[in-house]
PDB file of C-alpha atoms in Angstrom:
ATOM      1  CA  MET A   1       0.000   0.000   0.000  1.00 96.00           C
ATOM      2  CA  ILE A   2       1.071   3.546  -0.755  1.00 97.00           C
ATOM      3  CA  THR A   3       0.320   6.061   1.982  1.00 98.00           C
ATOM      4  CA  ILE A   4       0.405   9.732   1.010  1.00 98.00           C
ATOM      5  CA  ILE A   5       0.624  11.918   4.119  1.00 98.00           C
ATOM      6  CA  ILE A   6      -0.302  15.562   3.618  1.00 98.00           C
ATOM      7  CA  GLN A   7       0.710  17.896   6.438  1.00 98.00           C
ATOM      8  CA  ARG A   8      -0.969  21.264   6.159  1.00 98.00           C
ATOM      9  CA  ARG A   9       1.459  23.969   7.272  1.00 96.00           C
ATOM     10  CA  ASN A  10      -0.105  27.330   6.440  1.00 95.00           C
ATOM     11  CA  LYS A  11      -3.718  28.401   6.102  1.00 95.00           C
ATOM     12  CA  ASN A  12      -4.666  31.865   4.932  1.00 96.00           C
ATOM     13  CA  SER A  13      -7.592  33.511   3.163  1.00 96.00           C
ATOM     14  CA  THR A  14      -6.180  32.567  -0.250  1.00 96.00           C
ATOM     15  CA  CYS A  15      -5.041  28.961   0.162  1.00 97.00           C
ATOM     16  CA  THR A  16      -3.943  26.071   2.337  1.00 97.00           C
ATOM     17  CA  ALA A  17      -0.289  25.143   1.794  1.00 98.00           C
ATOM     18  CA  GLY A  18       1.508  22.054   3.006  1.00 98.00           C
ATOM     19  CA  THR A  19       3.912  19.246   2.325  1.00 98.00           C
ATOM     20  CA  PHE A  20       3.424  15.616   1.384  1.00 98.00           C
ATOM     21  CA  LYS A  21       5.327  12.386   1.740  1.00 98.00           C
ATOM     22  CA  ALA A  22       4.412   9.164  -0.088  1.00 98.00           C
ATOM     23  CA  ILE A  23       5.712   5.910   1.360  1.00 97.00           C
ATOM     24  CA  SER A  24       5.211   2.291   0.341  1.00 96.00           C
ATOM     25  CA  SER A  25       4.708  -0.798   2.447  1.00 92.00           C
ATOM     26  CA  LYS A  26       6.290  -2.873  -0.367  1.00 90.00           C
ATOM     27  CA  LYS A  27       9.239  -0.930  -1.717  1.00 89.00           C
ATOM     28  CA  LYS A  28      12.014   1.359  -0.543  1.00 91.00           C
ATOM     29  CA  GLY A  29      12.181   5.059  -1.160  1.00 93.00           C
ATOM     30  CA  LYS A  30       9.637   7.831  -0.922  1.00 97.00           C
ATOM     31  CA  VAL A  31       8.326  10.802  -2.848  1.00 98.00           C
ATOM     32  CA  THR A  32       8.102  14.198  -1.172  1.00 98.00           C
ATOM     33  CA  GLY A  33       6.828  17.568  -2.291  1.00 98.00           C
ATOM     34  CA  TYR A  34       4.485  20.444  -1.612  1.00 98.00           C
ATOM     35  CA  THR A  35       0.711  20.771  -1.706  1.00 98.00           C
ATOM     36  CA  LEU A  36      -1.667  23.619  -2.397  1.00 98.00           C
ATOM     37  CA  GLU A  37      -5.386  23.587  -1.673  1.00 97.00           C
ATOM     38  CA  PRO A  38      -8.144  26.180  -1.477  1.00 97.00           C
ATOM     39  CA  PRO A  39      -8.594  28.021   1.831  1.00 97.00           C
ATOM     40  CA  ASP A  40     -10.473  26.378   4.692  1.00 96.00           C
ATOM     41  CA  LEU A  41     -14.070  27.499   4.241  1.00 96.00           C
ATOM     42  CA  GLY A  42     -15.776  24.742   6.196  1.00 95.00           C
ATOM     43  CA  ASN A  43     -15.753  22.121   3.405  1.00 96.00           C
ATOM     44  CA  LYS A  44     -17.896  24.258   1.107  1.00 95.00           C
ATOM     45  CA  PRO A  45     -17.891  22.507  -2.297  1.00 93.00           C
ATOM     46  CA  ASP A  46     -15.669  23.943  -5.051  1.00 92.00           C
ATOM     47  CA  VAL A  47     -14.066  26.662  -2.893  1.00 95.00           C
ATOM     48  CA  SER A  48     -12.771  24.970   0.280  1.00 96.00           C
ATOM     49  CA  CYS A  49     -10.133  22.435   1.186  1.00 97.00           C
ATOM     50  CA  ILE A  50     -11.449  19.056   2.285  1.00 97.00           C
ATOM     51  CA  PRO A  51     -11.668  17.981   5.941  1.00 97.00           C
ATOM     52  CA  ALA A  52      -8.584  16.421   7.509  1.00 97.00           C
ATOM     53  CA  GLY A  53      -8.843  12.639   7.640  1.00 97.00           C
ATOM     54  CA  GLU A  54      -7.941   9.344   5.960  1.00 98.00           C
ATOM     55  CA  TYR A  55      -9.215   8.585   2.484  1.00 98.00           C
ATOM     56  CA  GLU A  56      -8.942   5.579   0.224  1.00 98.00           C
ATOM     57  CA  ALA A  57      -7.812   6.644  -3.223  1.00 98.00           C
ATOM     58  CA  TYR A  58      -6.994   5.276  -6.664  1.00 96.00           C
ATOM     59  CA  ILE A  59      -5.170   6.249  -9.825  1.00 95.00           C
ATOM     60  CA  ARG A  60      -7.734   7.647 -12.241  1.00 90.00           C
ATOM     61  CA  LYS A  61      -6.352   6.977 -15.703  1.00 87.00           C
ATOM     62  CA  LYS A  62      -6.113   9.763 -18.255  1.00 74.00           C
ATOM     63  CA  LYS A  63      -8.742   8.216 -20.518  1.00 71.00           C
ATOM     64  CA  SER A  64     -11.390   8.928 -17.853  1.00 70.00           C
ATOM     65  CA  SER A  65      -9.845  12.115 -16.459  1.00 68.00           C
ATOM     66  CA  LYS A  66     -10.864  15.558 -17.686  1.00 71.00           C
ATOM     67  CA  TRP A  67      -7.211  16.592 -17.390  1.00 72.00           C
ATOM     68  CA  GLY A  68      -5.782  14.300 -20.078  1.00 80.00           C
ATOM     69  CA  TYR A  69      -3.316  12.758 -17.615  1.00 87.00           C
ATOM     70  CA  ASP A  70      -3.474  10.330 -14.696  1.00 94.00           C
ATOM     71  CA  VAL A  71      -4.559  11.766 -11.334  1.00 95.00           C
ATOM     72  CA  ILE A  72      -5.087  10.405  -7.830  1.00 97.00           C
ATOM     73  CA  GLN A  73      -8.772  10.453  -6.903  1.00 96.00           C
ATOM     74  CA  LEU A  74      -9.927  10.305  -3.291  1.00 98.00           C
ATOM     75  CA  LYS A  75     -12.966   8.235  -2.304  1.00 97.00           C
ATOM     76  CA  ASN A  76     -15.742   9.068   0.137  1.00 97.00           C
ATOM     77  CA  VAL A  77     -14.842  12.660   0.964  1.00 97.00           C
ATOM     78  CA  PRO A  78     -17.762  13.906   3.110  1.00 96.00           C
ATOM     79  CA  GLY A  79     -20.052  16.234   1.169  1.00 94.00           C
ATOM     80  CA  ARG A  80     -17.746  16.253  -1.872  1.00 95.00           C
ATOM     81  CA  SER A  81     -17.158  14.396  -5.129  1.00 92.00           C
ATOM     82  CA  ALA A  82     -14.316  14.067  -7.634  1.00 92.00           C
ATOM     83  CA  ILE A  83     -11.637  15.296  -5.211  1.00 96.00           C
ATOM     84  CA  GLN A  84      -8.284  14.697  -6.880  1.00 96.00           C
ATOM     85  CA  MET A  85      -4.579  15.264  -6.513  1.00 97.00           C
ATOM     86  CA  HIS A  86      -3.650  16.862  -9.834  1.00 96.00           C
ATOM     87  CA  ALA A  87      -1.322  19.367 -11.469  1.00 96.00           C
ATOM     88  CA  GLY A  88      -1.686  23.117 -11.118  1.00 96.00           C
ATOM     89  CA  ASN A  89       0.192  26.095  -9.733  1.00 97.00           C
ATOM     90  CA  TYR A  90      -2.258  28.486  -8.088  1.00 96.00           C
ATOM     91  CA  PRO A  91      -5.409  28.330  -5.941  1.00 94.00           C
ATOM     92  CA  LYS A  92      -7.421  29.289  -9.045  1.00 94.00           C
ATOM     93  CA  ASN A  93      -6.329  25.945 -10.596  1.00 95.00           C
ATOM     94  CA  THR A  94      -8.315  23.948  -8.039  1.00 91.00           C
ATOM     95  CA  THR A  95     -11.983  23.687  -7.156  1.00 88.00           C
ATOM     96  CA  GLY A  96     -11.452  21.832  -3.902  1.00 92.00           C
ATOM     97  CA  CYS A  97      -8.718  19.480  -5.056  1.00 96.00           C
ATOM     98  CA  ILE A  98      -5.091  19.110  -3.971  1.00 98.00           C
ATOM     99  CA  LEU A  99      -2.302  20.407  -6.201  1.00 98.00           C
ATOM    100  CA  VAL A 100       1.192  18.941  -5.875  1.00 98.00           C
ATOM    101  CA  GLY A 101       4.552  20.472  -6.758  1.00 98.00           C
ATOM    102  CA  SER A 102       8.318  20.149  -6.481  1.00 98.00           C
ATOM    103  CA  LEU A 103       8.802  23.723  -5.291  1.00 97.00           C
ATOM    104  CA  GLN A 104       6.704  26.095  -3.218  1.00 96.00           C
ATOM    105  CA  GLY A 105       6.162  29.788  -3.804  1.00 93.00           C
ATOM    106  CA  ARG A 106       3.952  32.357  -2.140  1.00 92.00           C
ATOM    107  CA  ASN A 107       0.469  30.849  -2.497  1.00 96.00           C
ATOM    108  CA  ALA A 108       1.755  28.618  -5.314  1.00 97.00           C
ATOM    109  CA  VAL A 109       3.493  25.342  -6.162  1.00 98.00           C
ATOM    110  CA  TRP A 110       5.866  24.855  -9.100  1.00 98.00           C
ATOM    111  CA  LYS A 111       6.900  21.957 -11.345  1.00 97.00           C
ATOM    112  CA  SER A 112       3.542  20.420 -10.653  1.00 97.00           C
ATOM    113  CA  LYS A 113       3.213  18.112 -13.669  1.00 96.00           C
ATOM    114  CA  ASP A 114       6.667  16.642 -13.028  1.00 97.00           C
ATOM    115  CA  LYS A 115       5.928  16.000  -9.349  1.00 98.00           C
ATOM    116  CA  LEU A 116       2.533  14.470 -10.111  1.00 97.00           C
ATOM    117  CA  ALA A 117       4.096  12.145 -12.713  1.00 97.00           C
ATOM    118  CA  GLU A 118       6.729  11.077 -10.156  1.00 98.00           C
ATOM    119  CA  LEU A 119       4.026  10.417  -7.554  1.00 98.00           C
ATOM    120  CA  ILE A 120       1.823   8.439  -9.969  1.00 97.00           C
ATOM    121  CA  GLU A 121       4.810   6.327 -11.053  1.00 96.00           C
ATOM    122  CA  PHE A 122       5.712   5.638  -7.418  1.00 97.00           C
ATOM    123  CA  CYS A 123       2.142   4.493  -6.699  1.00 96.00           C
ATOM    124  CA  GLY A 124       2.241   2.031  -9.596  1.00 92.00           C
ATOM    125  CA  ASP A 125      -0.511  -0.537  -9.166  1.00 90.00           C
ATOM    126  CA  GLU A 126      -0.535  -0.500  -5.354  1.00 93.00           C
ATOM    127  CA  ASP A 127      -3.547   0.470  -3.266  1.00 94.00           C
ATOM    128  CA  VAL A 128      -3.430   4.136  -2.217  1.00 97.00           C
ATOM    129  CA  LYS A 129      -4.437   5.883   1.002  1.00 98.00           C
ATOM    130  CA  VAL A 130      -4.279   9.659   1.492  1.00 98.00           C
ATOM    131  CA  VAL A 131      -3.961  11.000   5.051  1.00 98.00           C
ATOM    132  CA  VAL A 132      -4.636  14.739   5.436  1.00 98.00           C
ATOM    133  CA  LYS A 133      -3.421  16.329   8.690  1.00 98.00           C
ATOM    134  CA  ASP A 134      -4.045  19.850   9.965  1.00 94.00           C
TER     135      ASP A 134
END
């Protein structure tokens, strides 16, 4: 199993910024990076980050993704649907999802597509769990 642990570090009126670490129960190594989510607006759909918690997830293949690339989709997020970890740089690039990046800027993440590709490759065909911590 792959466990992706997201640690939220900074919440402001524009966004929720954090870090992530992906570890495997089957193989050595890990993937680390930065996350960017919408601000915390009480789990309001499309404009708020999701509640902290543990979520089963899966790799949603590009053929069924609106993005044209593989993403990680979380299951059973309370009051929400289609919550994904995908590429993007700014809060405006997410409607409640989690952006990943290799570098972090002020209210931004950079090299997002590269970091997402690295994370997807690391996950391979293993089961995925996403743990979001405040």
